Amino acid sequence: LNKPPFVHNHYSEKEENDEKTNKKKKKKKKEKEAKEPMVGPFSVFRFADSLDILMLLVGTVMAIANGVVLPLMCIVFGDMTDSLVNSASSNTSATPPSEYSYITVIYSVVIAHFILIQIIKRSHLGLFLCEQLLTNFTTKEQSAYAKAGAVAEEVLSAIRTVFAFSGQKKEIERYHKNLENAKTMGIRKAVSANIAMGFTFLMIDLSYALAFWYGSTLILSGEYTIGSVLTVFFVVIIGVFAMGQTSPNIQTFASARGAAYKVYNIIDHNPTIDSYSETGFKPDLIKGNIEFSNIHFSYPSRPDVTILDQMCLSVSSGQTMALVGSSGCGKSTTIQLLQRFYDPQEGSVSDVFILNIHWLRSQIGIVSQEPVLFNCTLAENIAYGDNSRKVTMEEIEAAAKSANIHSFIDELPQKYNTQAGDKGTQLSGGQKQRIAIARAILRNPKVLLLDEATSALDTESEKVVQEALDQASKGRTCIIVAHRLSTIRNADRIAVFQRGVVVEQGTHQQLLAKKGVYHMLVTTQLGHGTE
Ligand SMILES: Nc1ncnc2c1ncn2[C@@H]1O[C@H](COP(=O)(O)OP(=O)(O)OP(=O)(O)O)[C@@H](O)[C@H]1O
Ligand SMILES: [Mg+2]
């Protein structure tokens, strides 16, 4: 208690300092632990074939031969200098040998200096020496540029949305902010690179001075000949350069090991659902009975949120089943389970699990909620429905006619060779849907899945397309998702979803008579005049 305050302060300061150093140590440790994972040095060559290995071996031998030549030349050069000096001193005895030593050394210094400057310029040795320092700045600069690039890409791909919400100024600012970071990093990098470069040259010049001073002392004392001093000098310098030159190669190798870790992780990943798997049944004939029993499912990205809970649903062969319910209740998810894009955590989808995945998908025709068109011609987009064979133009036209899109395509200047644009941007929503329907029909599938397939069509074309779909669904098992309940009135069965559970099932009439959830949905829609 009586301690003078400064003593107390002193202790606490020390404690604080200790704590700080501890924290720093911990941080360093963490940084070390968080070092990028790499594969072993030999694993990098995991996929090298015998030709690659042969090339690597030949390259290594050649590199060694190439490296040995220069030091060998230095020995020759040293010997040559010795013999020149000896013959000169034996011819003219008036000049003492020590003067020859000085003259030769001075000449050698000048020559050596020029040679070395050339080597330095060519090999960018200065940059190699400060590479560690620069790597950090380069990484930060690159990631800043990458961020700015990502902003530009995002904005350009959604340019209409940006203009629609007058977000230009905001986006320009966001881009500038990221560029500013890149600029700061670039300036820091340049400043430190040049300081490091200057320091490197200073060190090189100082080491010349030391080597020549000590070399001439050895020559004067008669311990070394001029030739051997020059040989040692050059060989040491060449050795240092050679080591400097390995540094970028070592770094390239290290980044290859890091990259290989990520790539190998993907290559070695064994998906639970393997689209290329050869296992599973490929029956010649399927009936098309589908039975979901006690499905419990949540998406891998959100495992805590249950999407389907104890869901049961059965569709018999040739039947049309309609799925209705509010947005986000799991209708599209059910369809994805049938295509085996995911497997449920509990429960089973009968027959689907034992079938070969590729074969299963080849039996299913789908028009998804957001139809995706590719940036190729309309004919190619429709022909995408069957990739197992060459589709004829007649088939494409027949499918387009069924989907009520043929007359539209026929009026286009380039007809079926019209480009769909990136993601089908050159078509309206309804036209895209009809192309997707034509694609599904062309496949002639056993099971037809329609997820809001006609939602973007006007009543008139919907009627025509609906008729085509009714035709197409004959003799097939069909699952339809629709918000507009008028379109599914004729379905054999209707399943009403509520938060991932099927709460009601039956025909339109049965469900109306029940006066439950379906009845409420229908009356609400009627009330809003959507029907
Ligand atoms: N890839 C995903 N990862 C995580 N959650 C998802 C994913 N896809 C969908 N969900 C969630 O799953 C729930 C059900 O989605 P689903 O697409 O099946 O709804 P839906 O019944 O088809 O709705 P809508 O009528 O609006 O199309 C939603 O709450 C959605 O947020
Ligand atoms: Mg959906």
mmCIF file of N, CA and C in Angstrom, residues 87-202:
data_model
loop_
_atom_site.group_PDB
_atom_site.id
_atom_site.type_symbol
_atom_site.label_atom_id
_atom_site.label_comp_id
_atom_site.label_asym_id
_atom_site.label_seq_id
_atom_site.Cartn_x
_atom_site.Cartn_y
_atom_site.Cartn_z
ATOM 1 N N SER A 87 55.550 -15.343 -67.606
ATOM 2 C CA SER A 87 56.365 -15.150 -68.823
ATOM 3 C C SER A 87 56.807 -13.701 -68.935
ATOM 4 N N ALA A 88 55.904 -12.760 -68.534
ATOM 5 C CA ALA A 88 56.274 -11.346 -68.617
ATOM 6 C C ALA A 88 57.418 -11.030 -67.668
ATOM 7 N N SER A 89 57.333 -11.575 -66.443
ATOM 8 C CA SER A 89 58.382 -11.264 -65.449
ATOM 9 C C SER A 89 59.724 -11.927 -65.819
ATOM 10 N N SER A 90 59.695 -13.075 -66.519
ATOM 11 C CA SER A 90 60.963 -13.707 -66.914
ATOM 12 C C SER A 90 61.595 -12.976 -68.113
ATOM 13 N N ASN A 91 60.735 -12.305 -68.943
ATOM 14 C CA ASN A 91 61.271 -11.570 -70.088
ATOM 15 C C ASN A 91 61.961 -10.278 -69.649
ATOM 16 N N THR A 92 61.257 -9.490 -68.820
ATOM 17 C CA THR A 92 61.846 -8.222 -68.360
ATOM 18 C C THR A 92 62.108 -8.316 -66.867
ATOM 19 N N SER A 93 63.326 -8.478 -66.538
ATOM 20 C CA SER A 93 63.668 -8.659 -65.120
ATOM 21 C C SER A 93 63.726 -7.327 -64.392
ATOM 22 N N ALA A 94 63.604 -6.187 -65.162
ATOM 23 C CA ALA A 94 63.735 -4.879 -64.522
ATOM 24 C C ALA A 94 62.554 -4.576 -63.606
ATOM 25 N N THR A 95 61.389 -5.050 -64.021
ATOM 26 C CA THR A 95 60.201 -4.746 -63.223
ATOM 27 C C THR A 95 60.012 -5.818 -62.145
ATOM 28 N N PRO A 96 59.874 -5.387 -60.904
ATOM 29 C CA PRO A 96 59.665 -6.379 -59.847
ATOM 30 C C PRO A 96 58.277 -7.028 -59.963
ATOM 31 N N PRO A 97 58.139 -8.314 -59.564
ATOM 32 C CA PRO A 97 56.863 -9.034 -59.703
ATOM 33 C C PRO A 97 55.703 -8.350 -59.002
ATOM 34 N N SER A 98 56.012 -7.653 -57.892
ATOM 35 C CA SER A 98 54.910 -7.038 -57.160
ATOM 36 C C SER A 98 54.172 -6.017 -58.021
ATOM 37 N N GLU A 99 54.902 -5.311 -58.883
ATOM 38 C CA GLU A 99 54.242 -4.322 -59.733
ATOM 39 C C GLU A 99 53.314 -4.990 -60.747
ATOM 40 N N TYR A 100 53.774 -6.159 -61.281
ATOM 41 C CA TYR A 100 52.898 -6.913 -62.188
ATOM 42 C C TYR A 100 51.600 -7.281 -61.493
ATOM 43 N N SER A 101 51.789 -7.696 -60.217
ATOM 44 C CA SER A 101 50.599 -8.095 -59.459
ATOM 45 C C SER A 101 49.608 -6.950 -59.425
ATOM 46 N N TYR A 102 50.111 -5.742 -59.104
ATOM 47 C CA TYR A 102 49.217 -4.602 -58.990
ATOM 48 C C TYR A 102 48.529 -4.315 -60.309
ATOM 49 N N ILE A 103 49.375 -4.287 -61.384
ATOM 50 C CA ILE A 103 48.802 -3.957 -62.695
ATOM 51 C C ILE A 103 47.719 -4.962 -63.075
ATOM 52 N N THR A 104 48.044 -6.259 -62.922
ATOM 53 C CA THR A 104 47.080 -7.304 -63.301
ATOM 54 C C THR A 104 45.821 -7.202 -62.456
ATOM 55 N N VAL A 105 46.022 -6.980 -61.162
ATOM 56 C CA VAL A 105 44.855 -6.918 -60.277
ATOM 57 C C VAL A 105 43.965 -5.755 -60.686
ATOM 58 N N ILE A 106 44.580 -4.595 -60.992
ATOM 59 C CA ILE A 106 43.773 -3.431 -61.368
ATOM 60 C C ILE A 106 42.995 -3.714 -62.655
ATOM 61 N N TYR A 107 43.716 -4.302 -63.651
ATOM 62 C CA TYR A 107 43.009 -4.654 -64.879
ATOM 63 C C TYR A 107 41.867 -5.627 -64.595
ATOM 64 N N SER A 108 42.174 -6.623 -63.807
ATOM 65 C CA SER A 108 41.165 -7.649 -63.494
ATOM 66 C C SER A 108 39.954 -7.019 -62.819
ATOM 67 N N VAL A 109 40.266 -6.035 -61.887
ATOM 68 C CA VAL A 109 39.152 -5.402 -61.167
ATOM 69 C C VAL A 109 38.212 -4.737 -62.161
ATOM 70 N N VAL A 110 38.837 -3.996 -63.110
ATOM 71 C CA VAL A 110 38.003 -3.278 -64.077
ATOM 72 C C VAL A 110 37.158 -4.262 -64.891
ATOM 73 N N ILE A 111 37.838 -5.317 -65.399
ATOM 74 C CA ILE A 111 37.124 -6.306 -66.223
ATOM 75 C C ILE A 111 36.030 -6.992 -65.402
ATOM 76 N N ALA A 112 36.423 -7.445 -64.206
ATOM 77 C CA ALA A 112 35.477 -8.159 -63.352
ATOM 78 C C ALA A 112 34.261 -7.296 -63.057
ATOM 79 N N HIS A 113 34.525 -6.002 -62.790
ATOM 80 C CA HIS A 113 33.442 -5.101 -62.453
ATOM 81 C C HIS A 113 32.415 -5.037 -63.584
ATOM 82 N N PHE A 114 32.912 -4.892 -64.802
ATOM 83 C CA PHE A 114 32.003 -4.812 -65.949
ATOM 84 C C PHE A 114 31.218 -6.101 -66.147
ATOM 85 N N ILE A 115 31.969 -7.213 -66.017
ATOM 86 C CA ILE A 115 31.280 -8.508 -66.185
ATOM 87 C C ILE A 115 30.159 -8.638 -65.157
ATOM 88 N N LEU A 116 30.488 -8.279 -63.897
ATOM 89 C CA LEU A 116 29.511 -8.484 -62.830
ATOM 90 C C LEU A 116 28.296 -7.569 -62.997
ATOM 91 N N ILE A 117 28.581 -6.316 -63.397
ATOM 92 C CA ILE A 117 27.440 -5.405 -63.593
ATOM 93 C C ILE A 117 26.485 -5.980 -64.642
ATOM 94 N N GLN A 118 27.057 -6.556 -65.694
ATOM 95 C CA GLN A 118 26.232 -7.168 -66.736
ATOM 96 C C GLN A 118 25.388 -8.307 -66.161
ATOM 97 N N ILE A 119 26.098 -9.147 -65.367
ATOM 98 C CA ILE A 119 25.376 -10.298 -64.783
ATOM 99 C C ILE A 119 24.232 -9.790 -63.897
ATOM 100 N N ILE A 120 24.567 -8.775 -63.077
ATOM 101 C CA ILE A 120 23.544 -8.268 -62.149
ATOM 102 C C ILE A 120 22.341 -7.736 -62.923
ATOM 103 N N LYS A 121 22.662 -6.970 -63.993
ATOM 104 C CA LYS A 121 21.563 -6.393 -64.773
ATOM 105 C C LYS A 121 20.697 -7.493 -65.358
ATOM 106 N N ARG A 122 21.365 -8.519 -65.850
ATOM 107 C CA ARG A 122 20.593 -9.567 -66.513
ATOM 108 C C ARG A 122 19.778 -10.403 -65.543
ATOM 109 N N SER A 123 20.400 -10.697 -64.411
ATOM 110 C CA SER A 123 19.705 -11.653 -63.527
ATOM 111 C C SER A 123 18.787 -10.968 -62.534
ATOM 112 N N HIS A 124 18.773 -9.621 -62.551
ATOM 113 C CA HIS A 124 17.960 -8.884 -61.580
ATOM 114 C C HIS A 124 18.240 -9.377 -60.177
ATOM 115 N N LEU A 125 19.503 -9.610 -59.909
ATOM 116 C CA LEU A 125 19.858 -10.200 -58.621
ATOM 117 C C LEU A 125 19.340 -9.355 -57.465
ATOM 118 N N GLY A 126 19.475 -8.019 -57.646
ATOM 119 C CA GLY A 126 19.021 -7.123 -56.580
ATOM 120 C C GLY A 126 17.594 -7.429 -56.195
ATOM 121 N N LEU A 127 16.767 -7.675 -57.217
ATOM 122 C CA LEU A 127 15.358 -7.954 -56.939
ATOM 123 C C LEU A 127 15.191 -9.285 -56.219
ATOM 124 N N PHE A 128 16.015 -10.254 -56.602
ATOM 125 C CA PHE A 128 15.915 -11.561 -55.948
ATOM 126 C C PHE A 128 16.234 -11.441 -54.462
ATOM 127 N N LEU A 129 17.285 -10.609 -54.195
ATOM 128 C CA LEU A 129 17.733 -10.533 -52.805
ATOM 129 C C LEU A 129 16.666 -9.937 -51.906
ATOM 130 N N CYS A 130 15.865 -8.985 -52.451
ATOM 131 C CA CYS A 130 14.860 -8.380 -51.578
ATOM 132 C C CYS A 130 13.485 -8.974 -51.839
ATOM 133 N N GLU A 131 13.475 -10.167 -52.426
ATOM 134 C CA GLU A 131 12.208 -10.742 -52.833
ATOM 135 C C GLU A 131 11.259 -11.005 -51.662
ATOM 136 N N GLN A 132 11.861 -11.523 -50.581
ATOM 137 C CA GLN A 132 11.032 -11.828 -49.407
ATOM 138 C C GLN A 132 10.201 -10.615 -49.025
ATOM 139 N N LEU A 133 10.904 -9.464 -49.014
ATOM 140 C CA LEU A 133 10.258 -8.220 -48.627
ATOM 141 C C LEU A 133 9.167 -7.846 -49.630
ATOM 142 N N LEU A 134 9.497 -8.071 -50.893
ATOM 143 C CA LEU A 134 8.571 -7.654 -51.952
ATOM 144 C C LEU A 134 7.359 -8.560 -52.060
ATOM 145 N N THR A 135 7.569 -9.855 -51.763
ATOM 146 C CA THR A 135 6.470 -10.821 -51.933
ATOM 147 C C THR A 135 5.218 -10.343 -51.208
ATOM 148 N N ASN A 136 5.448 -9.871 -49.972
ATOM 149 C CA ASN A 136 4.340 -9.430 -49.141
ATOM 150 C C ASN A 136 3.557 -8.311 -49.828
ATOM 151 N N PHE A 137 4.317 -7.301 -50.296
ATOM 152 C CA PHE A 137 3.658 -6.170 -50.961
ATOM 153 C C PHE A 137 2.978 -6.625 -52.250
ATOM 154 N N THR A 138 3.670 -7.506 -52.991
ATOM 155 C CA THR A 138 3.106 -7.962 -54.265
ATOM 156 C C THR A 138 1.774 -8.667 -54.024
ATOM 157 N N THR A 139 1.746 -9.564 -53.002
ATOM 158 C CA THR A 139 0.503 -10.284 -52.707
ATOM 159 C C THR A 139 -0.616 -9.303 -52.391
ATOM 160 N N LYS A 140 -0.275 -8.297 -51.522
ATOM 161 C CA LYS A 140 -1.317 -7.348 -51.120
ATOM 162 C C LYS A 140 -1.783 -6.530 -52.315
ATOM 163 N N GLU A 141 -0.811 -6.139 -53.161
ATOM 164 C CA GLU A 141 -1.157 -5.344 -54.339
ATOM 165 C C GLU A 141 -2.067 -6.154 -55.264
ATOM 166 N N GLN A 142 -1.672 -7.414 -55.463
ATOM 167 C CA GLN A 142 -2.462 -8.262 -56.358
ATOM 168 C C GLN A 142 -3.872 -8.456 -55.843
ATOM 169 N N SER A 143 -3.990 -8.680 -54.514
ATOM 170 C CA SER A 143 -5.342 -8.942 -54.011
ATOM 171 C C SER A 143 -6.178 -7.668 -54.081
ATOM 172 N N ALA A 144 -5.516 -6.499 -53.923
ATOM 173 C CA ALA A 144 -6.262 -5.239 -54.068
ATOM 174 C C ALA A 144 -6.749 -5.076 -55.501
ATOM 175 N N TYR A 145 -5.882 -5.388 -56.466
ATOM 176 C CA TYR A 145 -6.288 -5.303 -57.875
ATOM 177 C C TYR A 145 -7.399 -6.304 -58.170
ATOM 178 N N ALA A 146 -7.269 -7.509 -57.588
ATOM 179 C CA ALA A 146 -8.281 -8.543 -57.823
ATOM 180 C C ALA A 146 -9.631 -8.080 -57.294
ATOM 181 N N LYS A 147 -9.618 -7.415 -56.113
ATOM 182 C CA LYS A 147 -10.876 -6.929 -55.532
ATOM 183 C C LYS A 147 -11.500 -5.885 -56.436
ATOM 184 N N ALA A 148 -10.651 -4.958 -56.918
ATOM 185 C CA ALA A 148 -11.161 -3.913 -57.808
ATOM 186 C C ALA A 148 -11.725 -4.555 -59.074
ATOM 187 N N GLY A 149 -11.026 -5.548 -59.603
ATOM 188 C CA GLY A 149 -11.475 -6.239 -60.813
ATOM 189 C C GLY A 149 -12.809 -6.921 -60.577
ATOM 190 N N ALA A 150 -12.939 -7.540 -59.396
ATOM 191 C CA ALA A 150 -14.183 -8.250 -59.077
ATOM 192 C C ALA A 150 -15.349 -7.268 -59.018
ATOM 193 N N VAL A 151 -15.083 -6.077 -58.430
ATOM 194 C CA VAL A 151 -16.130 -5.052 -58.358
ATOM 195 C C VAL A 151 -16.560 -4.667 -59.766
ATOM 196 N N ALA A 152 -15.558 -4.415 -60.650
ATOM 197 C CA ALA A 152 -15.870 -4.009 -62.025
ATOM 198 C C ALA A 152 -16.690 -5.079 -62.726
ATOM 199 N N GLU A 153 -16.275 -6.342 -62.543
ATOM 200 C CA GLU A 153 -16.979 -7.431 -63.225
ATOM 201 C C GLU A 153 -18.429 -7.537 -62.750
ATOM 202 N N GLU A 154 -18.563 -7.458 -61.409
ATOM 203 C CA GLU A 154 -19.893 -7.577 -60.823
ATOM 204 C C GLU A 154 -20.802 -6.466 -61.350
ATOM 205 N N VAL A 155 -20.259 -5.229 -61.353
ATOM 206 C CA VAL A 155 -21.066 -4.089 -61.773
ATOM 207 C C VAL A 155 -21.425 -4.203 -63.249
ATOM 208 N N LEU A 156 -20.437 -4.571 -64.078
ATOM 209 C CA LEU A 156 -20.707 -4.631 -65.520
ATOM 210 C C LEU A 156 -21.728 -5.704 -65.853
ATOM 211 N N SER A 157 -21.684 -6.826 -65.093
ATOM 212 C CA SER A 157 -22.634 -7.890 -65.407
ATOM 213 C C SER A 157 -24.035 -7.547 -64.912
ATOM 214 N N ALA A 158 -24.116 -6.587 -63.984
ATOM 215 C CA ALA A 158 -25.454 -6.206 -63.497
ATOM 216 C C ALA A 158 -25.691 -4.736 -63.799
ATOM 217 N N ILE A 159 -25.222 -4.301 -64.976
ATOM 218 C CA ILE A 159 -25.222 -2.864 -65.286
ATOM 219 C C ILE A 159 -26.623 -2.272 -65.295
ATOM 220 N N ARG A 160 -27.608 -3.081 -65.719
ATOM 221 C CA ARG A 160 -28.969 -2.538 -65.784
ATOM 222 C C ARG A 160 -29.509 -2.255 -64.394
ATOM 223 N N THR A 161 -29.214 -3.180 -63.470
ATOM 224 C CA THR A 161 -29.680 -2.979 -62.085
ATOM 225 C C THR A 161 -29.026 -1.735 -61.505
ATOM 226 N N VAL A 162 -27.722 -1.557 -61.778
ATOM 227 C CA VAL A 162 -26.995 -0.401 -61.241
ATOM 228 C C VAL A 162 -27.615 0.885 -61.772
ATOM 229 N N PHE A 163 -27.869 0.948 -63.089
ATOM 230 C CA PHE A 163 -28.463 2.153 -63.667
ATOM 231 C C PHE A 163 -29.877 2.356 -63.157
ATOM 232 N N ALA A 164 -30.623 1.247 -63.021
ATOM 233 C CA ALA A 164 -32.013 1.348 -62.581
ATOM 234 C C ALA A 164 -32.113 1.960 -61.198
ATOM 235 N N PHE A 165 -31.118 1.663 -60.351
ATOM 236 C CA PHE A 165 -31.159 2.205 -58.988
ATOM 237 C C PHE A 165 -30.223 3.396 -58.841
ATOM 238 N N SER A 166 -29.763 3.953 -59.971
ATOM 239 C CA SER A 166 -28.834 5.095 -59.977
ATOM 240 C C SER A 166 -27.644 4.862 -59.058
ATOM 241 N N GLY A 167 -27.080 3.707 -59.154
ATOM 242 C CA GLY A 167 -25.973 3.365 -58.248
ATOM 243 C C GLY A 167 -24.597 3.620 -58.842
ATOM 244 N N GLN A 168 -24.526 4.353 -59.986
ATOM 245 C CA GLN A 168 -23.236 4.544 -60.660
ATOM 246 C C GLN A 168 -22.191 5.150 -59.737
ATOM 247 N N LYS A 169 -22.597 6.266 -59.054
ATOM 248 C CA LYS A 169 -21.624 7.009 -58.242
ATOM 249 C C LYS A 169 -21.078 6.107 -57.130
ATOM 250 N N LYS A 170 -21.995 5.390 -56.530
ATOM 251 C CA LYS A 170 -21.613 4.510 -55.418
ATOM 252 C C LYS A 170 -20.631 3.430 -55.906
ATOM 253 N N GLU A 171 -20.931 2.876 -57.081
ATOM 254 C CA GLU A 171 -20.085 1.810 -57.606
ATOM 255 C C GLU A 171 -18.711 2.343 -58.016
ATOM 256 N N ILE A 172 -18.702 3.566 -58.589
ATOM 257 C CA ILE A 172 -17.417 4.173 -58.973
ATOM 258 C C ILE A 172 -16.565 4.375 -57.725
ATOM 259 N N GLU A 173 -17.218 4.854 -56.663
ATOM 260 C CA GLU A 173 -16.485 5.064 -55.407
ATOM 261 C C GLU A 173 -15.925 3.740 -54.882
ATOM 262 N N ARG A 174 -16.739 2.683 -54.967
ATOM 263 C CA ARG A 174 -16.316 1.374 -54.469
ATOM 264 C C ARG A 174 -15.095 0.887 -55.272
ATOM 265 N N TYR A 175 -15.141 1.121 -56.583
ATOM 266 C CA TYR A 175 -14.036 0.710 -57.448
ATOM 267 C C TYR A 175 -12.779 1.501 -57.112
ATOM 268 N N HIS A 176 -12.972 2.849 -56.940
ATOM 269 C CA HIS A 176 -11.839 3.720 -56.646
ATOM 270 C C HIS A 176 -11.158 3.339 -55.338
ATOM 271 N N LYS A 177 -11.995 3.003 -54.364
ATOM 272 C CA LYS A 177 -11.456 2.662 -53.046
ATOM 273 C C LYS A 177 -10.516 1.469 -53.147
ATOM 274 N N ASN A 178 -10.923 0.503 -53.934
ATOM 275 C CA ASN A 178 -10.082 -0.686 -54.103
ATOM 276 C C ASN A 178 -8.834 -0.374 -54.914
ATOM 277 N N LEU A 179 -8.974 0.510 -55.905
ATOM 278 C CA LEU A 179 -7.799 0.887 -56.694
ATOM 279 C C LEU A 179 -6.805 1.654 -55.832
ATOM 280 N N GLU A 180 -7.349 2.500 -54.933
ATOM 281 C CA GLU A 180 -6.503 3.307 -54.052
ATOM 282 C C GLU A 180 -5.593 2.385 -53.227
ATOM 283 N N ASN A 181 -6.179 1.306 -52.720
ATOM 284 C CA ASN A 181 -5.392 0.329 -51.948
ATOM 285 C C ASN A 181 -4.261 -0.228 -52.799
ATOM 286 N N ALA A 182 -4.572 -0.549 -54.062
ATOM 287 C CA ALA A 182 -3.572 -1.120 -54.954
ATOM 288 C C ALA A 182 -2.458 -0.113 -55.195
ATOM 289 N N LYS A 183 -2.839 1.171 -55.323
ATOM 290 C CA LYS A 183 -1.850 2.220 -55.576
ATOM 291 C C LYS A 183 -0.894 2.356 -54.383
ATOM 292 N N THR A 184 -1.475 2.416 -53.181
ATOM 293 C CA THR A 184 -0.645 2.545 -51.987
ATOM 294 C C THR A 184 0.360 1.402 -51.918
ATOM 295 N N MET A 185 -0.135 0.197 -52.170
ATOM 296 C CA MET A 185 0.740 -0.970 -52.091
ATOM 297 C C MET A 185 1.820 -0.902 -53.176
ATOM 298 N N GLY A 186 1.445 -0.419 -54.359
ATOM 299 C CA GLY A 186 2.392 -0.307 -55.460
ATOM 300 C C GLY A 186 3.505 0.669 -55.121
ATOM 301 N N ILE A 187 3.134 1.811 -54.516
ATOM 302 C CA ILE A 187 4.150 2.815 -54.158
ATOM 303 C C ILE A 187 5.090 2.243 -53.101
ATOM 304 N N ARG A 188 4.503 1.607 -52.097
ATOM 305 C CA ARG A 188 5.341 1.019 -51.034
ATOM 306 C C ARG A 188 6.294 -0.005 -51.609
ATOM 307 N N LYS A 189 5.765 -0.783 -52.551
ATOM 308 C CA LYS A 189 6.582 -1.830 -53.159
ATOM 309 C C LYS A 189 7.749 -1.214 -53.916
ATOM 310 N N ALA A 190 7.453 -0.162 -54.704
ATOM 311 C CA ALA A 190 8.506 0.454 -55.507
ATOM 312 C C ALA A 190 9.581 1.066 -54.615
ATOM 313 N N VAL A 191 9.146 1.770 -53.542
ATOM 314 C CA VAL A 191 10.112 2.417 -52.648
ATOM 315 C C VAL A 191 11.004 1.363 -52.007
ATOM 316 N N SER A 192 10.391 0.311 -51.461
ATOM 317 C CA SER A 192 11.227 -0.683 -50.780
ATOM 318 C C SER A 192 12.098 -1.454 -51.772
ATOM 319 N N ALA A 193 11.590 -1.647 -52.995
ATOM 320 C CA ALA A 193 12.405 -2.358 -53.983
ATOM 321 C C ALA A 193 13.653 -1.559 -54.300
ATOM 322 N N ASN A 194 13.492 -0.239 -54.449
ATOM 323 C CA ASN A 194 14.650 0.569 -54.819
ATOM 324 C C ASN A 194 15.644 0.711 -53.679
ATOM 325 N N ILE A 195 15.121 0.847 -52.438
ATOM 326 C CA ILE A 195 16.035 0.902 -51.295
ATOM 327 C C ILE A 195 16.826 -0.401 -51.223
ATOM 328 N N ALA A 196 16.112 -1.520 -51.378
ATOM 329 C CA ALA A 196 16.778 -2.823 -51.294
ATOM 330 C C ALA A 196 17.797 -2.985 -52.415
ATOM 331 N N MET A 197 17.470 -2.484 -53.578
ATOM 332 C CA MET A 197 18.370 -2.558 -54.721
ATOM 333 C C MET A 197 19.658 -1.797 -54.419
ATOM 334 N N GLY A 198 19.504 -0.549 -53.891
ATOM 335 C CA GLY A 198 20.670 0.282 -53.567
ATOM 336 C C GLY A 198 21.545 -0.407 -52.536
ATOM 337 N N PHE A 199 20.905 -0.974 -51.524
ATOM 338 C CA PHE A 199 21.635 -1.665 -50.464
ATOM 339 C C PHE A 199 22.411 -2.853 -51.034
ATOM 340 N N THR A 200 21.770 -3.564 -51.964
ATOM 341 C CA THR A 200 22.422 -4.731 -52.563
ATOM 342 C C THR A 200 23.690 -4.319 -53.313
ATOM 343 N N PHE A 201 23.568 -3.246 -54.102
ATOM 344 C CA PHE A 201 24.738 -2.797 -54.864
ATOM 345 C C PHE A 201 25.850 -2.314 -53.938
ATOM 346 N N LEU A 202 25.452 -1.620 -52.852
ATOM 347 C CA LEU A 202 26.451 -1.177 -51.875
ATOM 348 C C LEU A 202 27.231 -2.360 -51.321
#
